[in-house]
Coordinates of C-alpha atoms and ligand atoms in Angstrom, one line a residue:
M1062 CA 159.9 180.3 167.6
I1063 CA 162.6 178.0 166.0
H1064 CA 165.0 179.8 163.6
V1065 CA 166.7 177.8 160.8
L1066 CA 169.2 179.5 158.6
V1067 CA 169.7 178.1 154.9
S1068 CA 172.9 179.7 153.8
D1069 CA 173.1 177.9 150.3
S1070 CA 171.0 177.6 147.9
M1071 CA 168.5 174.7 147.8
S1072 CA 165.5 173.3 146.2
S1073 CA 162.4 175.3 147.5
E1074 CA 160.2 172.4 147.2
G1075 CA 162.4 170.1 149.3
L1076 CA 162.4 172.9 152.0
Q1077 CA 158.7 173.2 151.9
P1078 CA 157.9 171.3 155.1
L1079 CA 160.2 173.7 156.8
L1080 CA 158.5 176.9 155.2
D1081 CA 155.2 175.4 156.1
A1082 CA 155.9 174.9 159.7
A1083 CA 154.1 177.7 161.6
H1084 CA 156.6 177.4 164.5
I1085 CA 159.9 177.7 162.4
N1086 CA 161.2 180.8 160.8
V1087 CA 163.2 180.2 157.8
V1088 CA 166.0 182.6 156.5
Q1089 CA 167.5 182.1 153.4
K1090 CA 170.7 184.5 153.2
K1091 CA 174.5 183.7 153.1
V1092 CA 176.1 183.4 156.5
E1093 CA 178.1 186.9 156.2
E1094 CA 174.5 188.5 155.4
V1095 CA 173.2 187.6 159.0
D1096 CA 176.5 188.1 160.8
H1097 CA 174.8 189.9 163.9
E1098 CA 171.9 187.6 164.0
L1099 CA 173.8 184.1 163.9
H1100 CA 173.4 183.8 167.8
L1101 CA 169.7 183.3 167.2
F1102 CA 169.9 180.3 164.9
D1103 CA 168.9 176.9 166.1
A1104 CA 169.5 174.9 162.7
L1105 CA 171.7 175.8 159.9
L1106 CA 171.3 174.1 156.5
V1107 CA 174.2 174.0 153.8
R1108 CA 175.3 172.5 150.6
S1109 CA 179.1 172.6 150.2
A1110 CA 179.6 176.4 149.5
T1111 CA 179.4 177.4 153.1
K1112 CA 182.4 176.8 155.3
V1113 CA 181.2 175.6 158.9
T1114 CA 184.0 176.5 160.9
E1115 CA 185.1 176.2 164.7
E1116 CA 184.6 180.3 164.5
L1117 CA 181.2 180.0 162.9
F1118 CA 180.0 177.4 165.9
E1119 CA 181.4 180.1 168.1
K1120 CA 179.3 182.8 167.0
M1121 CA 176.1 180.5 166.6
T1122 CA 176.0 180.1 170.4
N1123 CA 172.1 178.5 169.9
L1124 CA 172.9 176.0 167.2
K1125 CA 171.7 172.4 167.9
I1126 CA 171.8 170.9 164.2
V1127 CA 173.8 171.5 161.0
G1128 CA 172.2 169.8 157.9
R1129 CA 174.4 169.1 154.4
A1130 CA 172.1 169.0 151.9
G1131 CA 174.4 166.3 149.9
V1132 CA 176.7 163.6 151.1
G1133 CA 180.6 165.4 151.7
V1134 CA 180.9 167.0 155.0
D1135 CA 184.5 168.3 154.3
N1136 CA 183.1 171.9 154.5
I1137 CA 181.9 171.3 158.0
D1138 CA 184.5 171.0 161.1
I1139 CA 182.9 167.8 162.5
E1140 CA 185.2 168.0 165.8
A1141 CA 184.3 171.7 166.3
A1142 CA 180.6 170.6 165.9
T1143 CA 181.0 167.9 168.3
K1144 CA 182.9 169.9 170.7
H1145 CA 180.0 172.5 170.7
G1146 CA 177.6 170.0 170.9
V1147 CA 176.1 170.4 167.7
V1148 CA 174.8 167.4 165.6
V1149 CA 175.7 167.0 161.9
I1150 CA 173.5 165.3 159.6
N1151 CA 174.0 164.6 155.7
A1152 CA 171.6 163.5 152.7
P1153 CA 173.6 160.5 151.9
N1154 CA 171.8 159.0 149.2
G1155 CA 169.7 161.6 147.5
N1156 CA 172.4 162.3 144.8
T1157 CA 174.1 159.1 144.2
I1158 CA 172.4 158.6 141.1
S1159 CA 173.0 162.0 139.6
T1160 CA 176.8 161.8 140.5
A1161 CA 177.2 158.3 138.9
E1162 CA 175.4 159.6 135.7
H1163 CA 177.6 162.8 135.8
T1164 CA 180.7 160.9 136.1
F1165 CA 179.5 158.6 133.5
A1166 CA 178.8 161.5 131.1
M1167 CA 182.1 163.0 131.9
M1168 CA 184.0 159.8 131.0
A1169 CA 182.1 159.5 127.7
S1170 CA 182.9 163.1 126.7
L1171 CA 186.3 162.7 127.8
L1172 CA 187.2 159.5 125.6
R1173 CA 185.1 160.7 122.7
H1174 CA 186.2 164.6 123.1
I1175 CA 182.7 166.0 122.8
P1176 CA 183.5 169.1 124.7
Q1177 CA 186.1 170.0 122.3
A1178 CA 184.3 169.0 119.4
N1179 CA 181.7 170.9 120.3
V1180 CA 183.3 174.1 120.6
T1181 CA 185.0 173.8 117.3
V1182 CA 181.7 173.1 115.6
K1183 CA 180.2 176.0 116.9
S1184 CA 183.1 177.9 115.7
N1185 CA 182.2 177.0 111.9
E1186 CA 184.8 174.5 111.9
W1187 CA 184.4 170.7 110.6
N1188 CA 187.4 169.0 111.7
R1189 CA 186.4 165.2 112.2
S1190 CA 190.1 163.8 112.2
A1191 CA 190.9 165.9 115.3
F1192 CA 188.7 163.9 117.4
V1193 CA 189.0 160.4 116.8
G1194 CA 188.1 158.7 120.1
T1195 CA 188.3 155.4 122.3
E1196 CA 185.6 153.0 122.8
L1197 CA 184.5 152.2 126.7
Y1198 CA 183.8 149.0 125.6
G1199 CA 186.5 146.3 126.6
K1200 CA 188.3 148.9 128.7
S1201 CA 189.1 148.4 132.2
L1202 CA 187.6 150.7 134.5
G1203 CA 189.3 151.3 138.4
I1204 CA 186.8 152.3 140.9
I1205 CA 188.7 154.0 144.0
G1206 CA 186.1 154.0 146.6
F1207 CA 183.4 151.8 146.1
G1208 CA 180.4 153.1 148.1
R1209 CA 177.1 154.3 147.0
I1210 CA 178.4 156.2 143.8
G1211 CA 181.1 153.8 143.0
G1212 CA 178.6 150.8 143.1
E1213 CA 176.1 152.6 140.6
I1214 CA 179.3 153.4 138.2
A1215 CA 180.1 149.7 138.2
K1216 CA 176.4 148.5 137.4
R1217 CA 176.4 151.0 134.1
A1218 CA 180.0 150.5 133.4
R1219 CA 179.1 146.4 133.2
V1220 CA 176.5 147.5 130.6
F1221 CA 178.8 149.1 128.7
G1222 CA 180.8 146.1 128.3
M1223 CA 183.8 147.6 130.6
N1224 CA 186.0 145.4 133.1
I1225 CA 185.7 146.5 136.6
L1226 CA 188.6 146.8 139.1
V1227 CA 188.1 148.1 142.7
F1228 CA 189.9 149.2 145.3
D1229 CA 188.3 149.8 148.7
P1230 CA 189.9 148.8 151.9
F1231 CA 186.6 148.8 153.3
L1232 CA 184.6 146.9 151.0
T1233 CA 182.8 143.8 152.5
K1234 CA 183.0 140.2 150.7
D1235 CA 179.2 140.5 150.5
R1236 CA 178.5 143.9 148.6
A1237 CA 181.4 142.9 146.3
E1238 CA 179.8 139.8 145.3
K1239 CA 176.5 141.2 145.5
I1240 CA 177.5 143.8 142.7
G1241 CA 179.5 140.9 141.0
V1242 CA 183.0 142.8 141.4
S1243 CA 186.3 141.7 143.2
N1244 CA 188.4 143.9 145.2
C1245 CA 192.1 144.1 144.7
T1246 CA 194.9 146.3 145.5
L1247 CA 195.6 149.6 144.7
D1248 CA 198.7 148.8 143.0
E1249 CA 196.9 146.1 140.9
L1250 CA 194.4 148.9 139.7
L1251 CA 196.7 151.1 138.9
T1252 CA 198.8 149.0 136.6
N1253 CA 195.7 147.1 135.1
A1254 CA 192.9 150.1 134.5
D1255 CA 192.4 152.3 131.3
I1256 CA 190.6 154.5 133.2
I1257 CA 190.6 155.5 136.8
T1258 CA 187.9 157.0 138.6
V1259 CA 187.8 158.5 142.4
H1260 CA 184.7 157.9 144.7
T1261 CA 186.1 158.1 148.0
P1262 CA 185.5 160.8 150.8
L1263 CA 188.1 163.7 151.0
I1264 CA 189.9 162.6 154.1
K1265 CA 193.6 162.1 155.2
E1266 CA 193.8 158.6 153.6
T1267 CA 192.7 159.5 150.5
R1268 CA 194.0 163.0 150.2
G1269 CA 196.5 162.8 146.9
I1270 CA 195.8 158.9 146.6
L1271 CA 196.6 159.6 143.2
N1272 CA 199.8 161.8 142.8
K1273 CA 202.7 162.1 141.0
E1274 CA 204.3 158.6 142.4
T1275 CA 200.9 156.7 141.7
I1276 CA 200.0 157.9 138.7
A1277 CA 203.5 156.8 137.4
K1278 CA 202.5 153.3 138.3
T1279 CA 199.4 153.5 135.8
K1280 CA 199.3 152.4 132.1
K1281 CA 200.7 155.1 129.7
G1282 CA 197.7 156.6 128.1
V1283 CA 195.4 156.3 131.1
Y1284 CA 192.4 158.5 131.7
L1285 CA 191.5 159.8 135.2
L1286 CA 188.5 161.2 136.3
N1287 CA 187.6 163.3 139.8
C1288 CA 183.9 163.8 140.2
A1289 CA 184.2 163.5 144.3
R1290 CA 186.5 165.9 145.8
G1291 CA 189.1 168.2 144.9
G1292 CA 192.4 167.1 146.1
I1293 CA 192.0 163.2 145.9
I1294 CA 193.9 163.7 142.8
D1295 CA 196.8 165.9 143.6
E1296 CA 196.8 168.4 140.8
A1297 CA 200.3 169.0 140.8
G1298 CA 201.2 165.3 140.0
L1299 CA 198.3 165.4 137.3
I1300 CA 200.0 168.5 136.1
H1301 CA 203.2 166.4 135.9
H1302 CA 201.9 163.7 134.1
L1303 CA 199.8 165.5 131.8
E1304 CA 202.8 167.4 130.7
N1305 CA 204.7 164.4 130.1
G1306 CA 202.0 162.6 127.9
H1307 CA 201.6 159.9 130.3
V1308 CA 198.0 160.6 131.2
A1309 CA 195.8 160.8 127.8
G1310 CA 193.2 163.0 129.6
A1311 CA 191.2 163.8 132.7
A1312 CA 187.6 164.9 133.6
L1313 CA 187.3 167.0 136.8
D1314 CA 184.0 168.2 138.2
V1315 CA 186.1 169.2 141.6
F1316 CA 188.9 171.4 142.3
E1317 CA 191.5 171.7 145.2
V1318 CA 190.4 175.3 145.4
E1319 CA 186.8 175.9 144.1
P1320 CA 186.1 178.0 141.8
P1321 CA 189.7 177.4 140.2
V1322 CA 191.7 180.5 139.8
N1323 CA 194.9 180.5 137.5
N1324 CA 194.7 176.7 137.9
K1325 CA 197.0 175.2 135.2
L1326 CA 194.9 172.2 134.3
L1327 CA 192.4 174.6 132.9
K1328 CA 194.9 175.3 130.1
F1329 CA 195.1 171.8 128.8
D1330 CA 193.1 170.7 126.0
N1331 CA 192.9 167.2 127.0
V1332 CA 191.1 168.1 130.2
I1333 CA 187.4 168.6 130.4
V1334 CA 185.9 170.2 133.4
T1335 CA 182.5 171.1 135.0
P1336 CA 181.7 173.5 138.0
H1337 CA 181.2 171.1 140.8
L1338 CA 177.9 169.5 138.8
G1339 CA 177.9 166.3 140.1
A1340 CA 174.8 166.8 142.1
S1341 CA 173.4 169.3 140.2
T1342 CA 170.0 167.8 138.8
K1343 CA 166.5 168.8 139.8
E1344 CA 166.0 165.2 141.2
A1345 CA 169.1 165.4 143.4
Q1346 CA 168.3 168.8 144.6
L1347 CA 164.9 167.9 145.4
N1348 CA 166.0 164.6 147.2
V1349 CA 168.8 166.0 149.4
A1350 CA 167.0 169.2 150.4
A1351 CA 163.8 167.1 151.4
Q1352 CA 165.9 164.5 153.3
V1353 CA 167.7 167.2 155.4
T1354 CA 164.4 169.1 155.7
Q1355 CA 162.9 165.7 157.1
E1356 CA 165.6 165.3 159.5
V1357 CA 166.1 168.5 160.8
L1358 CA 162.2 168.5 161.7
N1359 CA 162.4 164.9 163.4
F1360 CA 165.3 166.2 165.2
L1361 CA 163.8 169.6 166.4
D1362 CA 160.8 167.5 167.3
G1363 CA 162.8 165.6 169.6
K1364 CA 162.5 162.4 167.0
P1365 CA 165.6 160.4 165.9
V1366 CA 167.7 161.4 163.0
T1367 CA 169.0 158.5 160.8
S1368 CA 172.1 160.0 159.2
S1369 CA 174.1 161.7 161.6
I1370 CA 177.7 162.0 161.4
N1371 CA 178.5 162.6 165.2
L1372 CA 175.8 160.5 166.8
P1373 CA 174.8 157.0 166.8
T1374 CA 172.4 156.2 164.2
L1375 CA 168.8 155.1 165.7
T1376 CA 166.0 154.0 163.8
K1377 CA 162.6 155.5 165.1
E1378 CA 161.4 151.9 166.7
L1379 CA 165.1 151.9 168.5
F1380 CA 164.7 155.4 169.5
D1381 CA 161.3 154.9 170.8
K1382 CA 162.7 151.9 173.2
I1383 CA 165.7 154.0 174.4
Q1384 CA 163.9 157.0 175.3
P1385 CA 162.8 155.9 178.6
F1386 CA 166.2 155.2 179.7
Y1387 CA 167.6 158.2 177.9
H1388 CA 165.8 160.3 180.4
L1389 CA 166.2 158.0 183.4
A1390 CA 170.1 158.2 182.7
K1391 CA 170.1 161.8 182.2
K1392 CA 168.5 162.3 185.6
M1393 CA 170.9 159.7 187.4
G1394 CA 173.8 161.4 185.8
N1395 CA 172.7 164.8 187.3
I1396 CA 171.6 163.5 190.7
V1397 CA 174.9 162.1 191.3
S1398 CA 176.5 165.2 190.2
Q1399 CA 174.5 167.0 192.8
C1400 CA 175.4 164.8 195.4
M1401 CA 179.0 164.6 194.8
K1402 CA 180.5 167.7 194.6
V1403 CA 184.0 166.9 194.9
P1404 CA 186.6 166.5 191.6
V1405 CA 185.5 163.3 189.7
Q1406 CA 187.9 160.7 188.2
E1407 CA 185.8 157.9 186.9
V1408 CA 182.2 157.4 185.8
A1409 CA 181.3 153.6 185.3
I1410 CA 178.0 152.3 184.2
Q1411 CA 176.4 149.2 184.1
Y1412 CA 173.5 147.7 182.3
E1413 CA 171.1 144.5 183.6
G1414 CA 168.2 143.2 182.0
S1415 CA 166.4 144.2 178.8
V1416 CA 168.1 147.9 178.6
A1417 CA 171.5 145.8 178.1
E1418 CA 170.0 145.1 174.5
L1419 CA 169.8 148.5 173.3
E1420 CA 172.1 150.7 172.0
T1421 CA 173.5 151.6 175.5
S1422 CA 176.6 153.9 174.0
F1423 CA 173.6 156.8 173.5
I1424 CA 172.2 156.0 177.1
T1425 CA 175.8 156.3 178.6
K1426 CA 176.4 159.5 176.8
A1427 CA 173.0 160.7 178.2
L1428 CA 174.3 160.1 181.5
L1429 CA 177.2 161.5 181.2
S1430 CA 175.8 164.7 179.8
G1431 CA 173.3 164.9 182.8
F1432 CA 176.5 164.5 185.0
L1433 CA 178.5 167.3 183.3
G1434 CA 175.8 169.4 182.7
A1435 CA 175.5 169.9 186.3
R1436 CA 179.2 171.0 186.9
V1437 CA 180.1 172.8 183.6
D1438 CA 178.8 176.0 182.4
I1439 CA 178.9 175.4 178.4
T1440 CA 176.3 173.1 176.6
V1441 CA 176.6 169.6 177.3
N1442 CA 174.7 166.9 175.4
E1443 CA 175.2 163.3 174.0
V1444 CA 177.3 164.8 171.0
N1445 CA 180.0 166.4 173.1
A1446 CA 179.5 164.6 176.4
G1447 CA 182.3 162.1 176.0
M1448 CA 184.9 164.8 174.5
I1449 CA 184.0 167.3 177.2
A1450 CA 184.6 164.4 180.0
K1451 CA 187.8 163.4 178.4
E1452 CA 189.0 167.2 178.4
R1453 CA 188.0 167.2 181.9
G1454 CA 190.1 164.1 182.8
I1455 CA 187.3 161.8 183.5
S1456 CA 187.4 158.3 182.0
F1457 CA 184.0 156.7 181.8
S1458 CA 183.1 153.1 181.0
E1459 CA 179.9 151.1 180.5
K1460 CA 179.6 147.3 181.1
I1461 CA 176.8 145.0 180.2
T1462 CA 176.4 142.3 183.0
S1463 CA 174.2 139.2 183.4
N1464 CA 173.3 139.8 186.8
N1465 CA 170.0 139.5 187.9
S1466 CA 169.2 142.0 191.0
G1467 CA 165.3 141.2 190.3
Y1468 CA 164.5 144.3 188.1
E1469 CA 163.4 144.1 184.7
N1470 CA 165.9 146.2 183.5
L1471 CA 168.5 148.2 185.8
L1472 CA 171.0 151.1 185.3
E1473 CA 173.7 151.4 188.0
V1474 CA 176.3 154.2 187.8
K1475 CA 179.4 154.3 190.0
V1476 CA 181.2 157.4 190.3
F1477 CA 184.8 157.9 191.8
G1478 CA 186.1 161.2 193.3
D1479 CA 188.3 162.9 195.6
N1480 CA 187.9 160.7 198.8
Q1481 CA 184.4 159.9 197.9
N1482 CA 182.3 157.5 195.7
F1483 CA 178.6 157.3 195.0
V1484 CA 176.6 154.3 193.7
L1485 CA 173.0 155.1 192.2
R1486 CA 170.7 152.2 190.8
G1487 CA 167.7 153.3 188.6
T1488 CA 165.1 151.4 186.6
H1489 CA 162.1 152.3 184.4
V1490 CA 159.0 150.4 185.1
P1491 CA 156.6 150.3 182.0
H1492 CA 153.0 152.5 182.9
Y1493 CA 154.9 153.8 186.0
G1494 CA 158.1 155.5 184.9
E1495 CA 161.6 156.1 186.3
R1496 CA 162.5 154.9 189.8
I1497 CA 165.6 155.3 191.7
V1498 CA 165.9 152.0 193.7
G1499 CA 169.3 152.4 195.3
I1500 CA 171.7 154.8 196.6
N1501 CA 175.2 153.5 197.8
D1502 CA 174.5 150.2 199.7
F1503 CA 170.6 151.3 200.7
N1504 CA 167.6 150.1 199.0
I1505 CA 165.2 152.8 198.4
D1506 CA 162.2 153.6 195.9
F1507 CA 161.6 157.2 194.5
Y1508 CA 160.5 159.0 191.6
P1509 CA 163.6 161.4 190.3
T1510 CA 161.8 164.9 189.5
G1511 CA 161.4 168.2 191.1
H1512 CA 162.9 169.4 194.3
L1513 CA 164.7 166.6 196.6
L1514 CA 166.3 166.2 199.7
Y1515 CA 168.7 163.6 200.5
I1516 CA 169.4 163.0 204.0
Q1517 CA 172.0 160.6 205.6
H1518 CA 171.7 160.2 209.3
Q1519 CA 171.7 157.8 212.1
D1520 CA 168.7 155.2 212.6
K1521 CA 167.7 157.1 215.9
P1522 CA 164.4 157.8 217.4
G1523 CA 163.2 161.4 216.8
V1524 CA 165.2 162.2 213.8
I1525 CA 162.5 161.9 211.2
G1526 CA 160.5 164.1 213.6
R1527 CA 163.2 166.6 213.9
V1528 CA 163.5 167.1 210.0
G1529 CA 159.6 167.2 209.8
K1530 CA 159.7 170.1 212.3
V1531 CA 162.4 172.2 210.9
L1532 CA 160.7 172.0 207.7
G1533 CA 157.5 172.6 209.2
D1534 CA 158.9 175.9 210.8
H1535 CA 160.0 177.1 207.2
E1536 CA 156.4 176.4 206.2
V1537 CA 157.8 173.8 203.8
N1538 CA 155.2 170.6 202.7
I1539 CA 156.9 167.4 202.4
A1540 CA 155.5 165.9 199.2
T1541 CA 156.6 162.6 199.2
M1542 CA 159.0 160.7 201.8
Q1543 CA 161.2 157.5 201.7
V1544 CA 163.4 156.1 204.0
G1545 CA 165.8 153.2 204.2
R1546 CA 168.4 151.7 206.4
K1547 CA 170.9 149.0 206.6
E1548 CA 170.3 147.7 210.0
K1549 CA 168.4 148.7 212.9
G1550 CA 170.3 151.5 214.8
G1551 CA 172.8 151.9 212.1
E1552 CA 173.3 154.4 208.9
A1553 CA 170.1 155.5 207.2
I1554 CA 168.8 157.6 204.6
M1555 CA 165.9 159.7 203.7
M1556 CA 164.9 160.9 200.4
L1557 CA 162.0 164.1 200.7
A1558 CA 160.2 165.6 197.7
F1559 CA 158.8 169.1 197.9
D1560 CA 156.9 171.5 195.5
R1561 CA 159.4 174.0 195.6
P1562 CA 163.2 174.8 195.9
L1563 CA 164.6 174.7 199.6
D1564 CA 166.8 177.7 200.6
D1565 CA 170.4 177.2 202.0
T1566 CA 169.6 178.1 205.3
L1567 CA 167.1 175.4 205.8
T1568 CA 169.7 172.8 204.6
S1569 CA 172.3 174.3 206.8
Q1570 CA 170.1 173.9 209.8
L1571 CA 169.1 170.3 209.3
A1572 CA 173.0 169.3 208.4
A1573 CA 173.9 170.7 212.3
Y1574 CA 172.3 168.1 213.9
D1575 CA 175.0 165.5 215.3
D1576 CA 172.9 162.7 214.0
I1577 CA 172.5 164.0 210.6
V1578 CA 175.5 162.9 208.8
S1579 CA 174.8 165.2 205.5
V1580 CA 172.2 166.8 203.8
K1581 CA 172.0 167.4 199.8
S1582 CA 169.5 169.4 198.0
I1583 CA 168.7 168.0 194.3
D1584 CA 166.8 170.1 191.7
L1585 CA 165.9 168.1 188.5
Ligands
NAI1936 N1 180.5 166.1 142.6 C1 179.4 166.0 143.3 O1 178.9 166.6 143.2 C2 179.4 165.2 144.5 C3 180.5 164.4 145.1 N2 180.4 163.6 146.1 C4 181.3 163.0 146.7 O2 181.7 161.7 146.5 C5 181.9 160.7 147.5 C6 181.8 159.3 147.7 O3 180.3 159.6 147.8 P1 179.5 158.1 148.1 O4 179.5 157.2 147.2 O5 177.9 158.7 148.3 O6 179.9 158.0 149.5 P2 180.0 156.1 150.1 O7 180.5 156.7 151.6 O8 179.0 155.7 149.8 O9 181.5 155.7 149.5 C7 182.8 156.3 149.8 C8 183.5 154.9 149.8 O10 185.0 155.3 149.7 C9 185.7 154.3 150.7 N3 187.0 154.8 151.2 C10 187.0 155.6 152.1 N4 188.5 155.5 152.4 C11 189.1 155.0 151.4 C12 190.5 154.6 150.9 N5 191.2 155.3 151.7 N6 190.7 154.2 149.8 C13 189.6 153.8 149.1 N7 188.3 153.5 149.5 C14 188.2 154.4 150.4 C15 184.6 153.8 151.8 O11 184.7 152.3 152.1 C16 183.2 153.9 150.9 O12 182.9 152.7 150.0 C17 181.4 161.8 148.5 O13 182.5 161.5 150.0 C18 181.6 163.3 148.2 O14 182.9 163.7 148.8 C19 179.3 163.0 146.5 C20 178.1 163.5 145.6 C21 178.2 164.7 144.7
AKG1937 O1 175.7 170.8 146.9 C1 176.0 170.2 145.9 O2 175.9 170.3 144.7 C2 177.4 169.6 146.2 C3 177.3 167.7 146.0 C4 178.4 167.2 146.9 O3 179.6 167.4 146.5 C5 178.2 166.4 147.8 O4 177.0 166.0 148.2 O5 179.1 165.6 148.3

């Protein structure tokens, strides 16, 4: 049974496929309410209320995936997730329209004083002169952060006859041209906009992008909006410019601390607020819940996820192409690790042939996770393999080569360790499967599965017979056997496969023979 914890409120219609799956147990409770069962859950679904911290990852020892039903992942410690090998996914476009519409509603409300006027009429006042507003038409709207939401706002602003100024250091010329805007500098936006709205993620570079100093550069009487994340507009800086009258008004859906407690901003008549409602529509909530549900189901089914924050994004088509190499790479990493029980400094992977055209970084991480998984006692997977390798002082690299060794595709891993190096080559043959075709300088051909014995020996008469006798004496049946040698009478290797694991006494007995150089037992 797979256990999924949904710790924030979510559209039950969106969650339905998870609720319907017979093999999945869905618990809809807050994290604090299941404190003693946290170690059971395979997946965690959240909105913005649950703080997914390092401490939570430490408690959720079985966790494999966190699904954020929304865009912003600033409530999730991505670094800690990566370290713990947990995939983080979000629902990047399910709430775009709702948030753009909310921002627009806030902008119109702010410039026409609708919330304030609403309160007075309901208090039996009829004071029309107190609420003279400002048209949107002809005004310059500065959009900081021109992604999905910023783009939708621009489309609507154009219909309202507004001029649009955009600041986004990552905006491509193509996208700007497609939406018909031009990117300007932050200073140009600040000095020319009548209204400024922020739509960036909350990251180091955007925290306080509007602050006491930058707001001072804006036009007197500017209107500011934040429907993205509390902290993108520095609250102390905003308060300063509301007090001195430089800012005519602000519309805030988000706060540095939510809910805002004793927040001075709430005292200003010209500040209108909503309780983080940008994505709170039936449509958006259904969309984001359905998107993360589908992604989590795919992931738990071993299918690719399309919106991961800490894994390369793969389409189904690409994932299907990668899968055979993914499994081969994982086994190759594992084999090398078991054959090389010494400290390792470097793992170098080379891709040749058709595999080189795929998302090799994913295959490299699979190889590393196979390698590290056989030598560390924590969960290692593609998410955290790179980080764990670095932590343990193991450098890794990948290279695409145009060499042609005669295989349609070839993966080669070279591992450099204390007084020992090891090279393994593998290929995937359609309809036949994975083959290991080279160990160090030897050509060989075996199927990497089950219980194997790798023996390095002298190419002499009687060695193979002696190995067979020892195995026979222990009543061990040889399933398959491959041999390889460089030259007559020189060094040679054997790879034997068995139906059951071998015990250490047997390998020690074989290793004691003079013409046997080394014996390595491999379990896959
Ligand atoms: N109030 C609410 O309920 C909601 C809030 N949000 C917030 O809105 C944010 C934006 O959402 P989307 O448009 O979907 O994200 P997005 O990823 O499509 O767009 C973000 C844009 O910010 C830009 N950006 C990054 N660093 C920047 C910088 N230093 N200066 C200027 N621009 C920068 C990026 O290039 C990108 O184009 C989310 O990160 C989330 O925090 C999203 C949905 C609902
Ligand atoms: O879950 C929510 O309603 C918040 C949405 C949000 O802020 C986001 O998607 O980034």
